[in-house]
CSV table of C-alpha atoms in Angstrom, one decimal:
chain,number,residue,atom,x,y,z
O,11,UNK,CA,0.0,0.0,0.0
O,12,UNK,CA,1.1,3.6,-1.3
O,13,UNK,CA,1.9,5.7,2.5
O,14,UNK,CA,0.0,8.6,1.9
O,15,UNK,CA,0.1,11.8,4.4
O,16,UNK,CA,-3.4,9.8,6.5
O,17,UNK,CA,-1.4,6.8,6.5
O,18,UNK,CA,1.8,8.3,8.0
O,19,UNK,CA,-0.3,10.8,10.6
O,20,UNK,CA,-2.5,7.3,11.4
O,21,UNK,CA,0.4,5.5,12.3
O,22,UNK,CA,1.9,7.5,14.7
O,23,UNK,CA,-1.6,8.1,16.0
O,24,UNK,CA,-2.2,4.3,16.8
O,25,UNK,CA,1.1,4.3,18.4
O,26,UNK,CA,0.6,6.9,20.6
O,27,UNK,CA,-2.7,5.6,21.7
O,28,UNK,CA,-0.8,2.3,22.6
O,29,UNK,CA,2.0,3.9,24.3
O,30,UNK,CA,-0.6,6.7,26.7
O,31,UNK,CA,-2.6,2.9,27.5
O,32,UNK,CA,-0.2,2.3,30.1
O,33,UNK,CA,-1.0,-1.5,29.3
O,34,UNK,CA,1.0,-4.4,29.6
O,35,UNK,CA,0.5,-5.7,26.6
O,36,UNK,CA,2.3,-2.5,24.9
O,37,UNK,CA,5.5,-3.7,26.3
O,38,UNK,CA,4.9,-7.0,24.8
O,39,UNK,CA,4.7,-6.1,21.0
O,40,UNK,CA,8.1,-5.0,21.4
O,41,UNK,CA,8.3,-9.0,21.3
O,42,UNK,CA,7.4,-8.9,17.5
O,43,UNK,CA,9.2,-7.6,14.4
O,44,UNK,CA,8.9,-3.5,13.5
O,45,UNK,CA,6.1,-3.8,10.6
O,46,UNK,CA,4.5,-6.6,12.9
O,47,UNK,CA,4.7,-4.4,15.8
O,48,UNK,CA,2.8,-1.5,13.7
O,49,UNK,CA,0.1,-3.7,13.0
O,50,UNK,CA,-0.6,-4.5,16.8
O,51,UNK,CA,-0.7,-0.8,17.5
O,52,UNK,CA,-3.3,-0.2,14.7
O,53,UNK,CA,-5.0,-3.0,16.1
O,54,UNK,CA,-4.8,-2.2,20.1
O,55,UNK,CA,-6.0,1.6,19.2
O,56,UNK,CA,-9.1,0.3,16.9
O,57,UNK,CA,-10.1,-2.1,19.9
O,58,UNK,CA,-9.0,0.6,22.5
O,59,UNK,CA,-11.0,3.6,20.9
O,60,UNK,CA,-13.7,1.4,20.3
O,61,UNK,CA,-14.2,0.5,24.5
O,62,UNK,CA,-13.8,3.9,25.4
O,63,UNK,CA,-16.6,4.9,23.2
O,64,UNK,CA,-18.6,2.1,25.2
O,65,UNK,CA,-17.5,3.5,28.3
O,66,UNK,CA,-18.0,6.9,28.3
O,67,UNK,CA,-20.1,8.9,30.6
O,68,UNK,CA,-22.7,9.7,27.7
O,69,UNK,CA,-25.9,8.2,28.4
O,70,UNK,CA,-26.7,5.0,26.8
O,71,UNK,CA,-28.5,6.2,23.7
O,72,UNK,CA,-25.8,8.2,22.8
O,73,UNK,CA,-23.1,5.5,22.9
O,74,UNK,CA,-25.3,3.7,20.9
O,75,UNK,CA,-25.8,5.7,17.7
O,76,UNK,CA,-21.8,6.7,18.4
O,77,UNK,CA,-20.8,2.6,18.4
O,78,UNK,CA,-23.2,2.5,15.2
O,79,UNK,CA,-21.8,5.3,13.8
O,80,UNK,CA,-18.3,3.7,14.3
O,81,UNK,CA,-19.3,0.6,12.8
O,82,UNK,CA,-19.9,2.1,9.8
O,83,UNK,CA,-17.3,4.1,9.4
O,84,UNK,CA,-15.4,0.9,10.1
O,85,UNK,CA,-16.9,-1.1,7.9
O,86,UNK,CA,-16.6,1.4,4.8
O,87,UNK,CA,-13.2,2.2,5.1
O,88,UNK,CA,-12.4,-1.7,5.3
O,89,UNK,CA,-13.6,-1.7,1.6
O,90,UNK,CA,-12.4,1.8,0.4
O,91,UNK,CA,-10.3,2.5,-2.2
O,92,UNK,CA,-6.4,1.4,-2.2
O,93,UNK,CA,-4.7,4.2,-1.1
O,94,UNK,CA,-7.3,5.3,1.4
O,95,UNK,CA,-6.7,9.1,0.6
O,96,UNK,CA,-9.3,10.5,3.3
O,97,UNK,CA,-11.0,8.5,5.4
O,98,UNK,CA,-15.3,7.5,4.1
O,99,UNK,CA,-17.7,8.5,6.3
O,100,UNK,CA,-21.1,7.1,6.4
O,101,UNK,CA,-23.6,8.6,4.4
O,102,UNK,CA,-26.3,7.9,6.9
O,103,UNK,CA,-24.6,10.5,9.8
O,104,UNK,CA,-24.2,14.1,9.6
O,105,UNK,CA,-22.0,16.0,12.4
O,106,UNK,CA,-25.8,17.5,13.5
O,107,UNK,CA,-26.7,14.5,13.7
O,108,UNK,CA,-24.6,13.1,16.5
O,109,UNK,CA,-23.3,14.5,20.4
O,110,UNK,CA,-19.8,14.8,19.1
O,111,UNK,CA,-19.7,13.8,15.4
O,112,UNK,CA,-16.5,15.8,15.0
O,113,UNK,CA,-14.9,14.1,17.9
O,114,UNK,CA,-15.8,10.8,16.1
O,115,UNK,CA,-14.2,12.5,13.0
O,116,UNK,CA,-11.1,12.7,14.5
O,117,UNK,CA,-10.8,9.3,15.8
O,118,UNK,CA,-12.0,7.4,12.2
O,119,UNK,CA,-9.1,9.6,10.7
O,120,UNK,CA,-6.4,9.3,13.5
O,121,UNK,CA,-7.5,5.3,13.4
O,122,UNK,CA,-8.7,3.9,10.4
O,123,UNK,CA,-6.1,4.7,8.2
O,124,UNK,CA,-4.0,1.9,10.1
O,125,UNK,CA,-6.6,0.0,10.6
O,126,UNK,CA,-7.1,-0.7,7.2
O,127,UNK,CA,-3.4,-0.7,6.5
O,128,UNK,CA,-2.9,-3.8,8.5
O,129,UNK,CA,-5.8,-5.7,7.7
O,130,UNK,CA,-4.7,-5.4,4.0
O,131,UNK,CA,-1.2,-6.6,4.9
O,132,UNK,CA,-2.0,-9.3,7.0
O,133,UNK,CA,-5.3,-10.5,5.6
O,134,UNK,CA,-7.4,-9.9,8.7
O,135,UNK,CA,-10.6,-10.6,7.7
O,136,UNK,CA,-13.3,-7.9,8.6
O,137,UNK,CA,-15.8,-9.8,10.2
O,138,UNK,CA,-12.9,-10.1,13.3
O,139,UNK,CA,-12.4,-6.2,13.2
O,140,UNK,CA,-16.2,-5.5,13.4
O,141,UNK,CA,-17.6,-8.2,16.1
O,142,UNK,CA,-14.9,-6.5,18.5
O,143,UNK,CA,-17.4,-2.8,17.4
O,144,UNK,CA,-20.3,-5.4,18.1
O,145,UNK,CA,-19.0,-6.7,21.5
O,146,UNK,CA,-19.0,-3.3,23.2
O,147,UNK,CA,-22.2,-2.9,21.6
O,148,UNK,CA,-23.5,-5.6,23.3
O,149,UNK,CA,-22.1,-4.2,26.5
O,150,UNK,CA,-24.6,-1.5,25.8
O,151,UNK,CA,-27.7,-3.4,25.8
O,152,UNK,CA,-27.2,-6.5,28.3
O,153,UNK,CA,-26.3,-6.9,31.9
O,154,UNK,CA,-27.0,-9.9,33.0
O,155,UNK,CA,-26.6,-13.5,31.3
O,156,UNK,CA,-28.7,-16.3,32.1
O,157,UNK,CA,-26.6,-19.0,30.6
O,158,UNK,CA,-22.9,-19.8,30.5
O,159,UNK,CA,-23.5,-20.1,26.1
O,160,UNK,CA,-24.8,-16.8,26.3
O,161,UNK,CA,-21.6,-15.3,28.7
O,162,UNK,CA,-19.1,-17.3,26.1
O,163,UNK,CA,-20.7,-15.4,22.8
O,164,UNK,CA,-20.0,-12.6,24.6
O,165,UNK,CA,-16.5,-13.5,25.4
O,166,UNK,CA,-15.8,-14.8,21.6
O,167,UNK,CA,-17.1,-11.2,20.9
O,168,UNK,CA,-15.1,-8.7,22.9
O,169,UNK,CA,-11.9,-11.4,23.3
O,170,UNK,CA,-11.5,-13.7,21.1
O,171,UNK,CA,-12.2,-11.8,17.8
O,172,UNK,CA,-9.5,-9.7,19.0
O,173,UNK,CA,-7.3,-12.9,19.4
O,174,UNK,CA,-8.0,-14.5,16.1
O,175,UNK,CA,-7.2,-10.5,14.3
O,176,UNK,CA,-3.8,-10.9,16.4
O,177,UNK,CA,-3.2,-14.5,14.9
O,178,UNK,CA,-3.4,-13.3,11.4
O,179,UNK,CA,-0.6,-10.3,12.1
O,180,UNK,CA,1.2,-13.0,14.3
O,181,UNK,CA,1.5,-15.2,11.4
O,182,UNK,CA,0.4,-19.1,11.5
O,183,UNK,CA,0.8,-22.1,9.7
O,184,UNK,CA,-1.9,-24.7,8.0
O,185,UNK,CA,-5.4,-23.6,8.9
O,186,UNK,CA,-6.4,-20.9,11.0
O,187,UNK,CA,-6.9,-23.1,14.7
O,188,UNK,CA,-9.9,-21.1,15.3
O,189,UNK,CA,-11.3,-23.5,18.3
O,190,UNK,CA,-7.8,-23.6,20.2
O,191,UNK,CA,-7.6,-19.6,19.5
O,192,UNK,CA,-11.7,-18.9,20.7
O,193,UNK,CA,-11.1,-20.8,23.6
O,194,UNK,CA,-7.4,-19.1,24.7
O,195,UNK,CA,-9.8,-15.8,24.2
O,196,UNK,CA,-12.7,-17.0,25.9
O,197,UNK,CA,-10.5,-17.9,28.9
O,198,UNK,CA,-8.8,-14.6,28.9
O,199,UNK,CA,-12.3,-12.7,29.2
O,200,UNK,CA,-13.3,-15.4,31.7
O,201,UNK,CA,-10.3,-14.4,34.0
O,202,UNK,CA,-11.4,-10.6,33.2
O,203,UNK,CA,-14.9,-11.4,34.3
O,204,UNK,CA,-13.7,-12.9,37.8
O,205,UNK,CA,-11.3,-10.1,38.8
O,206,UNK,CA,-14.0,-7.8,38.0
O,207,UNK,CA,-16.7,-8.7,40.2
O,208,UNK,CA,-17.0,-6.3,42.7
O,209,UNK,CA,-16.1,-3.9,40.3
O,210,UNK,CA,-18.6,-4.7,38.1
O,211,UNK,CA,-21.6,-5.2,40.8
O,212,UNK,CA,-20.7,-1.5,41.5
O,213,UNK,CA,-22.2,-0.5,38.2
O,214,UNK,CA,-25.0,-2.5,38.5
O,215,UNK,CA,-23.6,-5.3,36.4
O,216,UNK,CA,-23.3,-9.2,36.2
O,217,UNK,CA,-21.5,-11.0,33.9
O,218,UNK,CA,-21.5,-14.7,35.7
O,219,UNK,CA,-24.2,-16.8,34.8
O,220,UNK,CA,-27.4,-16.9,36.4
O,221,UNK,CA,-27.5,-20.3,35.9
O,222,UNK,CA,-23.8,-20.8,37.7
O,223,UNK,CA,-24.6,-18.7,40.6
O,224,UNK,CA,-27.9,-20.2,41.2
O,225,UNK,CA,-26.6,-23.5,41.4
O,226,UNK,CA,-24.3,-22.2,44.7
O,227,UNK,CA,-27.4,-20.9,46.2
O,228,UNK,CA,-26.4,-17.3,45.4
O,229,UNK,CA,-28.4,-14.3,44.1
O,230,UNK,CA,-28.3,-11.3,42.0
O,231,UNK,CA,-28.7,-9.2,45.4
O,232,UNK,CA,-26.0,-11.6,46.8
O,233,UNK,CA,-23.4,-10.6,44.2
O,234,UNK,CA,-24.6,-7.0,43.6
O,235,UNK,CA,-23.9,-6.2,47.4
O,236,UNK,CA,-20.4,-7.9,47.9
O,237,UNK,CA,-20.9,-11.2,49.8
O,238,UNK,CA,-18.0,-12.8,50.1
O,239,UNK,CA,-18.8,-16.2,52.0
O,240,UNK,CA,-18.6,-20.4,51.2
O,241,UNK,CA,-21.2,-20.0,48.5
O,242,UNK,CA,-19.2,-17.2,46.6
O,243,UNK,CA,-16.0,-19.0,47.4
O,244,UNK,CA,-17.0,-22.2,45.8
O,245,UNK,CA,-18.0,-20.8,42.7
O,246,UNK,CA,-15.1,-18.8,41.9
O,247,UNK,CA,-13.3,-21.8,42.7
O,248,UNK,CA,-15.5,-23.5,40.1
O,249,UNK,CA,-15.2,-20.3,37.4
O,250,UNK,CA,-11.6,-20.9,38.1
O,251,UNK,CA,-11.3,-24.5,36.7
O,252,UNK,CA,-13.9,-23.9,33.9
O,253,UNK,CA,-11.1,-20.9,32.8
O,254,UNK,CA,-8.1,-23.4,33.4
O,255,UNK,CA,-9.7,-25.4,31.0
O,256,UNK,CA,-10.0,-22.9,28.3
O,257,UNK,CA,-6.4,-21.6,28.8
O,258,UNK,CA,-4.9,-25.1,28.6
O,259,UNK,CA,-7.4,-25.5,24.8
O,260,UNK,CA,-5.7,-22.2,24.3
O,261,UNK,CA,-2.6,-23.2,24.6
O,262,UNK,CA,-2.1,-25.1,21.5
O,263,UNK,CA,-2.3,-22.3,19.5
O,264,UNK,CA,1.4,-22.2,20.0
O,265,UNK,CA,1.8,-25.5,17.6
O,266,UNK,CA,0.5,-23.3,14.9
O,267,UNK,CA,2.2,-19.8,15.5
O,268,UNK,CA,4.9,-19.1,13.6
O,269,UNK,CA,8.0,-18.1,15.2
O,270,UNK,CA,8.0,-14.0,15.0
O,271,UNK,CA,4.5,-14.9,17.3
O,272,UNK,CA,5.0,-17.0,19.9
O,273,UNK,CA,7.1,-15.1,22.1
O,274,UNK,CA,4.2,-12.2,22.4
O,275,UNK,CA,1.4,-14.9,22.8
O,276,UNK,CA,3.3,-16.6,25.0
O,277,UNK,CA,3.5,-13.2,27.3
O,278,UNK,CA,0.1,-12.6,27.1
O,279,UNK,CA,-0.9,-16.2,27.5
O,280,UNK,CA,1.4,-16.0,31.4
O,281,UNK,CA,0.3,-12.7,32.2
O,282,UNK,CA,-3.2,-14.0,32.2
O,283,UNK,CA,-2.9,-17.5,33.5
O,284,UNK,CA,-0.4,-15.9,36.7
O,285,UNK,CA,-3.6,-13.6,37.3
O,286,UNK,CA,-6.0,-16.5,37.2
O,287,UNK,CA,-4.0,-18.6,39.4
O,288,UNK,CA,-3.6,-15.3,42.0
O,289,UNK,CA,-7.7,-15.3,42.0
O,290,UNK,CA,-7.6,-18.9,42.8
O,291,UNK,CA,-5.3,-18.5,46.0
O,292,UNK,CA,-8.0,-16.0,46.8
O,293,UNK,CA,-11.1,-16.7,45.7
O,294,UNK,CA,-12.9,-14.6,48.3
O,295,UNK,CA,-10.8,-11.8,47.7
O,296,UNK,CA,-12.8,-10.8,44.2
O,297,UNK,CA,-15.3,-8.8,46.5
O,298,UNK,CA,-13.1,-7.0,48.2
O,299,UNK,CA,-11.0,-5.7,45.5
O,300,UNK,CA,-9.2,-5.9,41.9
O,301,UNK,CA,-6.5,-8.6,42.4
O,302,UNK,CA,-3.6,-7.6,40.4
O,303,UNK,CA,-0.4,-8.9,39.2
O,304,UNK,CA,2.6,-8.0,41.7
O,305,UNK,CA,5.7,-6.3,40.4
O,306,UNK,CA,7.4,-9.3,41.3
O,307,UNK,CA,4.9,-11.5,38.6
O,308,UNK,CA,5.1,-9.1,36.1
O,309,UNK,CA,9.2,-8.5,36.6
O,310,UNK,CA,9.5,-12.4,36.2
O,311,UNK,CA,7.1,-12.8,33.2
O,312,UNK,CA,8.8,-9.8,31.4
O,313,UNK,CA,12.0,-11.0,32.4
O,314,UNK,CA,11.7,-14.7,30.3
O,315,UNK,CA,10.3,-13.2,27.2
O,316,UNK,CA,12.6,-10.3,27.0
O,317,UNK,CA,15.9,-12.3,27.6
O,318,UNK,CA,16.7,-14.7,25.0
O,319,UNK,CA,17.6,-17.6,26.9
O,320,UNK,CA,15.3,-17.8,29.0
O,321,UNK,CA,12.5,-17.6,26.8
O,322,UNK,CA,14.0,-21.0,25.0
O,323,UNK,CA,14.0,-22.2,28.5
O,324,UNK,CA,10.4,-21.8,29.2
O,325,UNK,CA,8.7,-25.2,29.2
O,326,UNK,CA,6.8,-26.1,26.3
O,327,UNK,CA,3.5,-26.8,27.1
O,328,UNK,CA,3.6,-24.3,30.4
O,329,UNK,CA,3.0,-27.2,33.9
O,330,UNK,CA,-0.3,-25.1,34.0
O,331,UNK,CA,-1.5,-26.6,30.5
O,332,UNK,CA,-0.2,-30.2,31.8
O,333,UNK,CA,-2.4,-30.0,35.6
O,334,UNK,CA,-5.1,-28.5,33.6
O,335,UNK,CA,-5.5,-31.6,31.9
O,336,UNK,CA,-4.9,-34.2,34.4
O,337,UNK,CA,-7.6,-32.5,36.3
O,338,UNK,CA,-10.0,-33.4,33.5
């Protein structure tokens, strides 16, 4: 693709988006090769942009017709011309028409550009790119899930399509292992969803299933006003195992990586299993607070991937993948 003027002021727009995150993953595209590493910030500040617009303090409504809005724009500029001279706007929307449509502006041309740049490089298909715009959607109109099928579509949506987007830049070999690589995402949302309970109930929201949390005895009013005892123990416990389960499925996604890959998906793939396993050692403790990551876990996950020889030395499947399965 010809760099035009928007592509150059797009890229270093997606990168500083990644950078001001503050997020660990930022530290691990440095894992990955320069044009690689482009295409992860293009990717992070489409699915970063797109949850902020979800998360804003604009009334419901609002966020709506600015997610559809996004969508669109999205969508068209995925099938645009070549060189993607200006960003397209929908026809549908005028600036009138919306809160902040020149804020929304802004963003399609500080984002899309990139956006478009890498899914053209790396054959990112945009079905990925626009169920990540249709999970925070989602978001918008559901709070509560009555069934675990129900919590996973969720998952696959605001997770996993972000997961498979990464596989295409990370590069794999054969056929795309898209059960292994739902699974790995499903489990990373899954581990989201437990350290944010009480952080969720705050705003009024559940994302455990009813039909999980029933089965413990517990209620909506049990969850929504903290109560950490035996019952809420026990099913943690039990979220905990379901999501050890997933993560060890995920794991195989490593068979099919190719090499530039697998040291960032192996970061991300520790940094989320460490947290899991901190929630387990604690399963009362998601009421109380966010359970983070010490310095000391991330210094020692950073620390393997960064250094050479210890990555090699990092056991191939992780022992997590290995009790996961013999707890079958």
């Amino acid at each position: 693709m010809i760099q035009t003027d928007s592509l150059r002021h797009s890229r270093h727009s997606v990168y500083r988006i990644s950078r001001r995150s503050g997020s660990n993953f930022y530290r691990s595209f440095h894992l990955l090769p320069p044009h690689k590493r482009s295409a992860m910030y293009a990717l992070y500040a489409f699915a970063r942009v797109t949850d902020d617009l979800g998360d804003c303090d604009e009334p419901t409504s609002i966020r709506g017709r600015w997610l559809d809005w996004w969508r669109q724009a999205t969508a068209l500029n995925l099938i645009g011309e070549d060189e993607l001279r200006q960003v397209i706007f929908p026809d549908e929307f005028r600036d009138e028409d919306l809160a902040d449509g020149g804020r929304l502006r802004t963003l399609a041309v500080d984002v899309l550009p990139a956006v478009r740049d890498a899914a053209i490089e790396f054959s990112i298909p945009s079905r990925y790119l626009l169920e990540i715009v249709d999970g925070v959607l989602a978001d918008q109109q559901k709070t509560r899930f009555d069934t675990y099928e129900q919590v996973e579509h969720y998952c696959y949506l605001v997770a996993s399509a972000v997961g498979i987007a990464c596989m295409h830049i990370w590069g794999f070999q054969g056929d795309l292992p898209l059960a292994a690589a739902t699974d790995c995402g499903v489990g990373f949302q899954w581990t989201n969803i437990l350290r944010d309970v009480s952080e969720d109930a705050a705003r009024g929201r559940i994302y455990l299933p009813r039909q999980h949390y029933e089965r413990h005895g517990l209620s909506e009013d049990d969850l929504l006003q903290g109560r950490s005892d035996d019952r809420l123990q026990c099913l943690v416990r039990d979220e905990v195992r379901r999501a050890e389960r997933l993560f060890a499925s995920g794991w195989t996604v490593w068979d099919s990586l190719h090499p530039d890959g697998r040291p960032m998906f192996s970061m991300m793939w520790r940094t989320y299993r460490r947290l899991l396993a901190r929630i387990g050692e604690d399963p009362g403790g998601v009421m109380k607070r966010r359970i983070r990551l010490t310095q000391g876990d991330k210094w020692s996950i950073a620390g393997r991937h960064f250094i050479g020889p210890l990555f090699r030395r990092l056991p191939v499947p992780p022992k997590e993948v290995s009790l996961a399965n013999q707890s079958r």
